[in-house]
Amino acid sequence: MKRYNLSFFMAVLFFLPMEAKSGSATTDYSDVRIQDLKLGTQAWNFRKFSFYETLDMLQELDLHYLEAYPGQVLGKNNPDVRFSHNLSDKEMAKIKKALEEHDIKLLCYGVVGFDNNEESMKVVFEFAKKMGIRTIVTEPKYDDFSIIEKMVKKYNIQVAIHNHPYPSKYAYPQTVLDHIRGLDERIGACADIGHWMRTGLNVVESLRLLEGRILDVHFEDLDEIGSKKANTVPFGQGEANIHDALAELTRQNYFGMLAIELEQGEIVKDPVPTIRDGKVYVDNITHYKDWDEILVQSDNGRFNKHGWNHYGPGFFELDHKTGVLKSKLGMGLFWYAKKMVSDFTLDLEFMVDQERSNSGVFLRIPGVPFDNYYVGHSFEVQIYHPGDGIHRTGAIYDAEPPITDATKGAGEWNHYSITFRGDKIIVYLNGVKVMDWQAEPRGKITDFVDEGYIGLQNHDWETAVYYRNIFLKELN
């Protein structure tokens, strides 16, 4: 009991300054559209089963991401062979084949220990390289991470520092930050939210503190905070505040996996029901479930323009870290060339740097834009705050005015949800319906096609328009 009181008291003292500085107490996540994060599992949940049995159960659960740990029996018919970084090339080949057959990606490995020397680390890093593992999870006993950093740079494999409950070394996220500050960004945190709760910490505030340095998440919900005897419960039924945790990770553009973790002994005798219930909850609060993110974030967390083309002279500059597009150098079109679409919903956020900034979202561009022909043969959902009627934000440019004004001002992010089904265009701006129109040739639009490209317009030299979080869902 004394240990619990001490840890909880330390947590309160620890987080008060951060909350005062960041204003975290007033953060509202209700409007955050939670993205479809990489939900998977720690193989530790299946420690009563073999590795190959684990793959079968993950397939049953429709989970496609796995974090392995050293020590799990590889196959039930050969209990002496265990999963580890000392496996033979033959065993590794069998594992890779089984992963492929089950459509499962082995993203992480840990928690694994190694001495503070290259010889010890090399064995683990070589294993990770051969297996295609992206992140090694560890809990170093030493404070000098210089050799870890050297190996990270050599192998281009991430290292995530894991936390156990207080009084373990990395129980508090600030301790992890202190150890990784100034090091390569591929050295970060494995945020074990269940152990944070056992220590008495607020999950969302801890995630916020580690923003930009989270490489892996061990994902668990408990029925109470501040007790090592807390029970594991399905997501959403405990005190972790899973919704806001996922919203915060979405806000951070988190690109790692969510490794479901079950610590309680009874549950692991049959972990499938608890994991299934938790997955249903996560799926239900995920806004972008089964959507395509068309401004792509790579496995290394950096955004890229793959699948997009520019028609100039103007173009969009991409911040590879934040995924924000910024218009540059006047008139142009940034169009999604990967596919033509017919019936769809397009979700995106935009921001103007000045009230007079001008842009638009083009729908069903009839072909590859070599000139301005597309302007009269596709529809533009307008972005121009000071305009009137058919030239104002929310309008179908030169054709149909918005029902109402729902814009936010310069410097604020706006959200468009645009549905084009058949000849019907429906537009929501910041949650307000501003367009419900039966499309027809009108104004500058002489005709339109049943299928085409999507494009983002940049208009002038003096002002800028920004876009981010671009998602597409094709409709049947």
Coordinates of C-alpha atoms in Angstrom, one line a residue:
M1 CA 0.0 0.0 0.0
K2 CA 2.8 2.4 0.8
R3 CA 4.4 1.7 -2.6
Y4 CA 1.1 2.6 -4.4
N5 CA 0.7 5.8 -2.5
L6 CA 4.2 6.9 -3.3
S7 CA 4.0 6.1 -7.0
F8 CA 0.6 7.8 -7.3
F9 CA 1.9 10.9 -5.5
M10 CA 5.0 11.0 -7.7
A11 CA 2.8 10.8 -10.8
V12 CA 0.7 13.7 -9.7
L13 CA 3.8 15.8 -8.9
F14 CA 5.4 14.8 -12.2
F15 CA 2.5 15.7 -14.4
L16 CA 1.3 19.0 -12.9
P17 CA 4.0 21.1 -14.5
M18 CA 3.4 19.5 -17.9
E19 CA -0.4 20.0 -17.7
A20 CA 0.1 23.6 -16.7
K21 CA 2.4 24.2 -19.7
S22 CA 0.5 22.3 -22.4
G23 CA -3.1 23.0 -21.3
S24 CA -3.7 19.3 -21.5
A25 CA -6.5 19.4 -18.9
T26 CA -8.7 21.2 -21.5
T27 CA -7.9 19.0 -24.5
D28 CA -11.1 17.9 -26.3
Y29 CA -10.8 14.8 -28.4
S30 CA -14.5 14.6 -29.4
D31 CA -13.8 16.0 -32.9
V32 CA -10.8 13.9 -33.6
R33 CA -11.5 11.4 -36.4
I34 CA -9.6 8.3 -35.2
Q35 CA -7.5 6.7 -37.9
D36 CA -7.2 3.0 -38.7
L37 CA -4.0 2.3 -36.7
K38 CA -2.1 -1.0 -37.0
L39 CA -3.9 -3.1 -34.4
G40 CA -2.0 -6.3 -33.6
T41 CA -0.9 -8.3 -30.7
Q42 CA 2.0 -9.2 -28.5
A43 CA 2.7 -12.9 -28.7
W44 CA 3.0 -12.8 -24.9
N45 CA -0.8 -13.0 -24.9
F46 CA -0.5 -16.6 -26.3
R47 CA 2.3 -17.7 -24.0
K48 CA 0.2 -20.9 -23.2
F49 CA 0.4 -21.7 -26.9
S50 CA 3.1 -22.2 -29.5
F51 CA 4.2 -19.5 -32.0
Y52 CA 2.6 -21.3 -34.9
E53 CA -0.7 -21.8 -32.9
T54 CA -0.5 -18.0 -32.3
L55 CA -0.5 -17.4 -36.0
D56 CA -3.6 -19.5 -36.5
M57 CA -5.5 -17.6 -33.8
L58 CA -4.4 -14.2 -35.2
Q59 CA -5.8 -15.3 -38.5
E60 CA -9.1 -16.2 -36.8
L61 CA -9.1 -12.8 -35.2
D62 CA -8.4 -11.0 -38.5
L63 CA -5.3 -9.4 -37.0
H64 CA -2.3 -8.9 -39.3
Y65 CA 0.5 -7.4 -37.1
L66 CA 2.5 -9.2 -34.5
E67 CA 5.2 -8.5 -31.9
A68 CA 7.1 -11.6 -31.0
Y69 CA 9.0 -12.2 -27.7
P70 CA 12.0 -14.4 -26.9
G71 CA 11.1 -17.7 -25.3
Q72 CA 7.8 -18.7 -26.8
V73 CA 7.7 -22.4 -27.9
L74 CA 7.9 -22.4 -31.6
G75 CA 5.8 -25.5 -32.3
K76 CA 3.8 -27.7 -29.9
N77 CA 5.4 -30.9 -31.3
N78 CA 8.9 -29.6 -30.5
P79 CA 8.8 -27.8 -27.2
D80 CA 12.6 -27.5 -26.9
V81 CA 12.8 -25.0 -29.8
R82 CA 11.8 -21.5 -28.8
F83 CA 11.4 -18.3 -30.6
S84 CA 14.6 -16.2 -30.2
H85 CA 17.3 -14.3 -32.0
N86 CA 19.4 -17.4 -31.9
L87 CA 17.3 -19.4 -34.3
S88 CA 18.9 -21.1 -37.3
D89 CA 18.4 -19.8 -40.8
K90 CA 16.3 -22.9 -41.5
E91 CA 13.9 -22.1 -38.7
M92 CA 13.8 -18.4 -39.6
A93 CA 12.8 -19.4 -43.2
K94 CA 10.0 -21.6 -41.9
I95 CA 8.7 -18.7 -39.7
K96 CA 8.8 -16.2 -42.6
K97 CA 6.8 -18.7 -44.8
A98 CA 4.2 -19.2 -42.1
L99 CA 3.8 -15.5 -41.6
E100 CA 3.3 -15.0 -45.3
E101 CA 0.7 -17.8 -45.5
H102 CA -1.2 -16.2 -42.6
D103 CA -0.9 -12.6 -44.0
I104 CA 0.8 -11.4 -40.8
K105 CA 3.6 -8.9 -40.6
L106 CA 6.2 -9.4 -37.8
L107 CA 6.9 -5.8 -37.0
C108 CA 8.5 -5.9 -33.5
Y109 CA 10.5 -8.1 -31.3
G110 CA 10.9 -7.8 -27.5
V111 CA 11.2 -7.2 -24.7
V112 CA 14.8 -8.5 -25.3
G113 CA 17.9 -7.7 -23.4
F114 CA 21.5 -7.3 -24.6
D115 CA 24.8 -6.2 -23.1
N116 CA 26.2 -2.8 -23.9
N117 CA 28.6 -3.9 -26.6
E118 CA 28.4 -4.4 -30.3
E119 CA 29.0 -8.1 -30.2
S120 CA 25.9 -8.7 -28.0
M121 CA 23.7 -6.3 -30.0
K122 CA 24.8 -7.5 -33.4
V123 CA 23.2 -10.9 -32.8
V124 CA 19.8 -9.3 -32.2
F125 CA 20.1 -6.7 -35.0
E126 CA 21.2 -9.3 -37.5
F127 CA 18.2 -11.5 -36.6
A128 CA 15.8 -8.5 -36.9
K129 CA 17.3 -7.7 -40.3
K130 CA 16.9 -11.2 -41.6
M131 CA 13.3 -11.4 -40.3
G132 CA 12.3 -8.0 -41.6
I133 CA 11.5 -6.7 -38.1
R134 CA 11.1 -3.0 -37.9
T135 CA 11.5 -2.4 -34.1
I136 CA 13.5 -4.0 -31.4
V137 CA 11.9 -3.5 -27.9
T138 CA 14.3 -3.4 -25.0
E139 CA 14.8 -2.1 -21.4
P140 CA 18.5 -1.3 -21.0
K141 CA 20.1 -1.5 -17.6
Y142 CA 22.8 1.0 -18.7
D143 CA 22.5 4.7 -19.3
D144 CA 24.9 5.1 -22.3
F145 CA 23.0 4.5 -25.5
S146 CA 25.8 5.4 -27.8
I147 CA 26.4 1.8 -29.1
I148 CA 22.6 1.3 -29.5
E149 CA 22.5 4.5 -31.6
K150 CA 25.5 3.2 -33.7
M151 CA 23.6 -0.1 -34.4
V152 CA 20.4 1.7 -35.2
K153 CA 22.2 3.8 -37.8
K154 CA 24.0 0.8 -39.3
Y155 CA 20.9 -1.4 -39.6
N156 CA 18.2 1.2 -40.0
I157 CA 16.2 -0.7 -37.3
Q158 CA 14.4 1.2 -34.6
V159 CA 14.9 0.6 -30.9
A160 CA 12.0 1.3 -28.5
I161 CA 12.6 1.6 -24.7
H162 CA 9.9 -0.3 -22.8
N163 CA 8.5 0.6 -19.4
H164 CA 7.5 -1.7 -16.5
P165 CA 5.6 -0.4 -13.4
Y166 CA 7.3 1.6 -10.7
P167 CA 9.9 1.0 -9.2
S168 CA 11.4 -0.2 -12.5
K169 CA 13.9 2.1 -14.2
Y170 CA 11.7 3.4 -17.0
A171 CA 8.4 3.5 -15.2
Y172 CA 8.0 7.2 -15.9
P173 CA 7.9 8.6 -19.5
Q174 CA 10.1 11.5 -18.5
T175 CA 12.9 9.0 -17.7
V176 CA 12.7 7.6 -21.2
L177 CA 12.8 11.1 -22.7
D178 CA 15.8 12.0 -20.6
H179 CA 17.7 8.9 -22.0
I180 CA 16.8 9.4 -25.7
R181 CA 17.0 13.2 -25.9
G182 CA 19.4 14.2 -28.7
L183 CA 19.7 10.7 -30.0
D184 CA 18.6 9.4 -33.5
E185 CA 14.8 9.6 -33.8
R186 CA 14.8 5.9 -34.5
I187 CA 15.5 5.4 -30.8
G188 CA 12.2 6.1 -29.0
A189 CA 9.6 4.7 -26.5
C190 CA 7.6 1.5 -26.3
A191 CA 4.6 3.0 -24.4
D192 CA 3.2 0.2 -22.2
I193 CA 0.0 1.9 -21.2
G194 CA -1.1 -1.0 -18.9
H195 CA 2.1 -0.6 -16.8
W196 CA 1.6 3.2 -16.8
M197 CA -1.8 2.6 -15.2
R198 CA -0.3 0.2 -12.6
T199 CA 2.2 3.0 -11.7
G200 CA -0.7 5.5 -11.3
L201 CA -0.1 7.5 -14.5
N202 CA -2.6 9.1 -16.8
V203 CA -2.3 7.3 -20.2
V204 CA -3.3 10.3 -22.4
E205 CA -1.0 12.7 -20.7
S206 CA 1.9 10.2 -20.9
L207 CA 1.3 9.7 -24.6
R208 CA 1.3 13.5 -25.1
L209 CA 4.6 13.9 -23.2
L210 CA 6.3 11.4 -25.6
E211 CA 4.9 13.0 -28.7
G212 CA 7.2 12.3 -31.7
R213 CA 9.2 9.6 -30.0
I214 CA 6.7 6.7 -29.7
L215 CA 7.7 3.8 -31.8
D216 CA 5.6 1.0 -30.3
V217 CA 2.6 0.8 -28.0
H218 CA 1.7 -2.1 -25.7
F219 CA -2.1 -1.7 -25.6
E220 CA -4.1 -2.7 -22.5
D221 CA -7.1 -1.6 -20.5
L222 CA -7.4 -2.1 -16.7
D223 CA -10.3 -1.8 -14.3
E224 CA -8.4 0.6 -12.0
I225 CA -5.4 2.9 -11.9
G226 CA -2.6 2.7 -9.4
S227 CA -2.8 -0.9 -8.5
K228 CA -0.6 -3.8 -9.6
K229 CA -3.5 -6.1 -8.9
A230 CA -5.7 -4.4 -11.5
N231 CA -7.6 -6.7 -13.8
T232 CA -7.2 -6.7 -17.6
V233 CA -10.6 -5.9 -19.3
P234 CA -11.7 -5.5 -22.9
F235 CA -10.9 -2.1 -24.4
G236 CA -13.4 0.6 -23.5
Q237 CA -14.5 -1.2 -20.3
G238 CA -11.7 0.0 -18.1
E239 CA -10.0 3.3 -16.9
A240 CA -7.4 3.8 -19.7
N241 CA -9.7 6.1 -21.7
I242 CA -9.0 4.2 -24.9
H243 CA -10.9 6.6 -27.1
D244 CA -8.8 9.6 -26.1
A245 CA -5.6 7.5 -26.3
L246 CA -6.3 6.5 -29.9
A247 CA -7.3 10.1 -30.7
E248 CA -4.0 11.4 -29.2
L249 CA -2.1 8.8 -31.3
T250 CA -4.0 9.9 -34.4
R251 CA -3.2 13.5 -33.6
Q252 CA 0.5 12.6 -33.4
N253 CA 0.4 10.7 -36.8
Y254 CA 1.6 7.6 -34.9
F255 CA 2.8 5.1 -37.5
G256 CA 3.8 2.1 -35.3
M257 CA 1.6 -0.8 -34.2
L258 CA -0.8 -1.2 -31.3
A259 CA 0.3 -4.5 -29.7
I260 CA -2.6 -5.8 -27.6
E261 CA -1.3 -7.1 -24.3
L262 CA -2.9 -9.2 -21.7
E263 CA -1.1 -9.6 -18.4
Q264 CA -3.7 -11.4 -16.3
G265 CA -3.2 -15.1 -15.8
E266 CA -6.7 -16.4 -16.3
I267 CA -7.4 -14.6 -19.5
V268 CA -4.3 -16.0 -21.3
K269 CA -5.8 -19.5 -20.9
D270 CA -8.1 -18.4 -23.7
P271 CA -7.1 -14.9 -24.9
V272 CA -9.2 -14.9 -28.1
P273 CA -12.5 -13.7 -26.6
T274 CA -11.0 -10.8 -24.8
I275 CA -9.0 -9.7 -27.8
R276 CA -12.0 -10.1 -30.1
D277 CA -14.2 -7.9 -27.8
G278 CA -11.5 -5.3 -27.7
K279 CA -11.0 -5.3 -31.4
V280 CA -14.7 -4.8 -31.9
Y281 CA -14.6 -1.7 -29.7
V282 CA -11.6 -0.3 -31.5
D283 CA -13.2 -0.9 -34.9
N284 CA -16.3 0.9 -33.7
I285 CA -14.6 4.1 -32.6
T286 CA -12.2 4.1 -35.7
H287 CA -13.6 6.8 -38.0
Y288 CA -11.4 5.8 -41.0
K289 CA -12.0 2.0 -40.8
D290 CA -11.7 0.6 -44.3
W291 CA -10.8 4.0 -45.9
D292 CA -7.7 4.5 -48.1
E293 CA -5.3 7.2 -46.8
I294 CA -4.2 8.6 -50.2
L295 CA -1.5 10.9 -48.9
V296 CA 0.6 7.9 -47.8
Q297 CA 2.6 7.4 -44.6
S298 CA 5.5 5.0 -45.1
D299 CA 6.6 2.4 -42.6
N300 CA 9.3 4.8 -41.4
G301 CA 6.6 7.3 -40.5
R302 CA 7.4 9.8 -43.3
F303 CA 4.7 10.9 -45.7
N304 CA 5.2 10.8 -49.5
K305 CA 3.5 11.8 -52.7
H306 CA 3.4 8.4 -54.2
G307 CA 0.5 8.1 -56.6
W308 CA 0.1 11.8 -57.1
N309 CA 1.2 14.1 -59.9
H310 CA 1.5 17.9 -60.5
Y311 CA 0.1 20.0 -63.3
G312 CA 1.9 23.4 -63.0
P313 CA 3.5 25.8 -62.8
G314 CA 2.2 25.8 -59.2
F315 CA 2.7 22.8 -57.0
F316 CA 2.3 21.6 -53.4
E317 CA 5.2 21.2 -51.0
L318 CA 5.0 18.3 -48.6
D319 CA 6.2 18.2 -45.0
H320 CA 7.3 14.6 -44.9
K321 CA 7.1 14.5 -41.1
T322 CA 3.6 16.1 -40.5
G323 CA 1.9 15.1 -43.8
V324 CA 0.9 18.7 -44.5
L325 CA 0.8 20.0 -48.1
K326 CA 1.4 23.7 -48.8
S327 CA 0.6 25.4 -52.1
K328 CA 3.5 27.1 -53.8
L329 CA 4.2 29.3 -56.9
G330 CA 0.7 30.1 -58.2
M331 CA -1.8 28.2 -60.3
G332 CA -1.6 24.4 -60.5
L333 CA -3.3 21.1 -59.8
F334 CA -2.1 18.3 -57.5
W335 CA -4.1 15.3 -58.7
Y336 CA -4.3 11.7 -57.4
A337 CA -3.2 9.8 -60.5
K338 CA -3.2 6.3 -59.0
K339 CA -6.8 5.7 -60.0
M340 CA -10.0 7.2 -61.4
V341 CA -13.0 7.0 -59.1
S342 CA -16.8 7.1 -59.7
D343 CA -18.8 7.0 -56.5
F344 CA -16.9 8.0 -53.4
T345 CA -16.5 10.0 -50.2
L346 CA -13.5 12.2 -49.9
D347 CA -12.4 13.4 -46.4
L348 CA -9.7 16.0 -45.9
E349 CA -8.7 19.0 -43.8
F350 CA -7.7 22.4 -45.2
M351 CA -6.4 25.7 -43.9
V352 CA -5.8 29.1 -45.5
D353 CA -3.1 31.4 -44.3
Q354 CA -5.2 34.5 -45.3
E355 CA -8.9 35.1 -45.7
R356 CA -8.4 35.8 -49.4
S357 CA -6.5 32.5 -50.0
N358 CA -8.1 30.7 -53.0
S359 CA -8.2 26.9 -53.7
G360 CA -10.6 24.1 -54.4
V361 CA -11.1 20.4 -54.5
F362 CA -11.8 19.0 -58.0
L363 CA -14.0 16.0 -58.5
R364 CA -14.0 13.6 -61.5
I365 CA -11.3 15.2 -63.6
P366 CA -12.0 13.5 -67.0
G367 CA -8.4 12.7 -67.9
V368 CA -4.7 13.5 -67.4
P369 CA -4.6 17.3 -67.1
F370 CA -2.2 18.6 -69.8
D371 CA -4.0 22.0 -70.0
N372 CA -7.0 23.8 -68.4
Y373 CA -9.6 21.7 -70.2
Y374 CA -10.5 19.9 -66.9
V375 CA -11.9 23.2 -65.4
G376 CA -15.0 23.1 -67.6
H377 CA -15.5 19.3 -67.4
S378 CA -15.3 18.6 -63.7
F379 CA -16.7 20.0 -60.5
E380 CA -14.8 22.1 -58.0
V381 CA -15.8 22.3 -54.3
Q382 CA -14.7 25.9 -53.7
I383 CA -12.3 27.3 -51.0
Y384 CA -12.5 31.1 -51.0
H385 CA -13.8 32.6 -47.7
P386 CA -14.6 36.2 -48.9
G387 CA -16.5 35.0 -52.1
D388 CA -20.2 35.3 -52.5
G389 CA -22.8 32.7 -53.6
I390 CA -21.3 30.3 -56.2
H391 CA -17.8 31.5 -55.5
R392 CA -17.7 31.0 -51.7
T393 CA -16.2 28.2 -49.6
G394 CA -18.6 25.3 -49.8
A395 CA -20.0 26.2 -53.2
I396 CA -19.7 24.1 -56.4
Y397 CA -17.7 26.7 -58.2
D398 CA -19.7 28.8 -60.7
A399 CA -22.7 26.4 -60.4
E400 CA -24.4 26.1 -57.0
P401 CA -24.0 28.2 -53.8
P402 CA -23.6 26.7 -50.3
I403 CA -26.6 26.1 -48.2
T404 CA -25.0 28.0 -45.3
D405 CA -21.6 29.3 -44.1
A406 CA -19.7 26.9 -41.8
T407 CA -16.1 28.1 -42.4
K408 CA -13.5 28.6 -39.8
G409 CA -11.1 31.6 -40.3
A410 CA -7.6 31.9 -41.5
G411 CA -5.1 29.9 -39.5
E412 CA -7.7 27.3 -38.4
W413 CA -8.1 23.8 -39.9
N414 CA -11.4 23.1 -41.7
H415 CA -12.8 19.6 -42.5
Y416 CA -14.5 18.7 -45.8
S417 CA -16.5 15.5 -46.2
I418 CA -17.5 15.3 -49.9
T419 CA -19.7 12.5 -51.3
F420 CA -20.2 12.1 -55.1
R421 CA -22.6 9.3 -55.9
G422 CA -24.1 9.1 -59.4
D423 CA -25.1 12.7 -60.1
K424 CA -25.5 13.7 -56.5
I425 CA -22.9 15.9 -54.6
I426 CA -23.3 16.2 -50.8
V427 CA -20.7 18.3 -48.9
Y428 CA -20.3 18.7 -45.1
L429 CA -18.0 21.5 -43.9
N430 CA -17.0 21.2 -40.3
G431 CA -19.9 18.8 -39.6
V432 CA -22.5 21.1 -41.2
K433 CA -24.2 20.2 -44.5
V434 CA -23.4 23.0 -46.9
M435 CA -24.2 21.2 -50.2
D436 CA -26.9 18.8 -51.4
W437 CA -27.1 19.1 -55.2
Q438 CA -28.2 17.1 -58.2
A439 CA -25.2 17.8 -60.4
E440 CA -25.8 19.2 -63.9
P441 CA -23.9 21.3 -66.5
R442 CA -24.0 24.9 -65.3
G443 CA -21.9 28.0 -65.5
K444 CA -18.4 27.1 -66.7
I445 CA -19.2 23.4 -66.4
T446 CA -20.3 22.3 -69.9
D447 CA -20.4 18.5 -69.1
F448 CA -19.1 15.9 -66.7
V449 CA -18.1 12.3 -66.7
D450 CA -19.1 9.3 -64.6
E451 CA -15.5 8.5 -63.5
G452 CA -12.4 10.7 -63.0
Y453 CA -9.5 11.8 -60.9
I454 CA -9.5 13.8 -57.7
G455 CA -7.4 17.0 -57.5
L456 CA -6.4 19.8 -55.2
Q457 CA -6.0 23.3 -56.7
N458 CA -3.4 25.9 -55.8
H459 CA -4.4 29.3 -57.1
D460 CA -2.1 32.3 -56.4
W461 CA 1.4 33.3 -55.5
E462 CA 0.8 35.6 -52.5
T463 CA -1.2 33.3 -50.3
A464 CA -1.0 29.7 -49.2
V465 CA -3.5 26.8 -48.7
Y466 CA -2.7 23.8 -46.7
Y467 CA -4.1 20.2 -46.8
R468 CA -3.7 17.2 -44.6
N469 CA -5.4 13.9 -43.6
I470 CA -6.7 13.0 -47.0
F471 CA -8.8 9.9 -47.1
L472 CA -10.9 8.2 -49.8
K473 CA -13.7 5.6 -49.6
E474 CA -15.1 4.2 -52.8
L475 CA -18.8 3.5 -52.6
N476 CA -20.6 0.4 -54.1

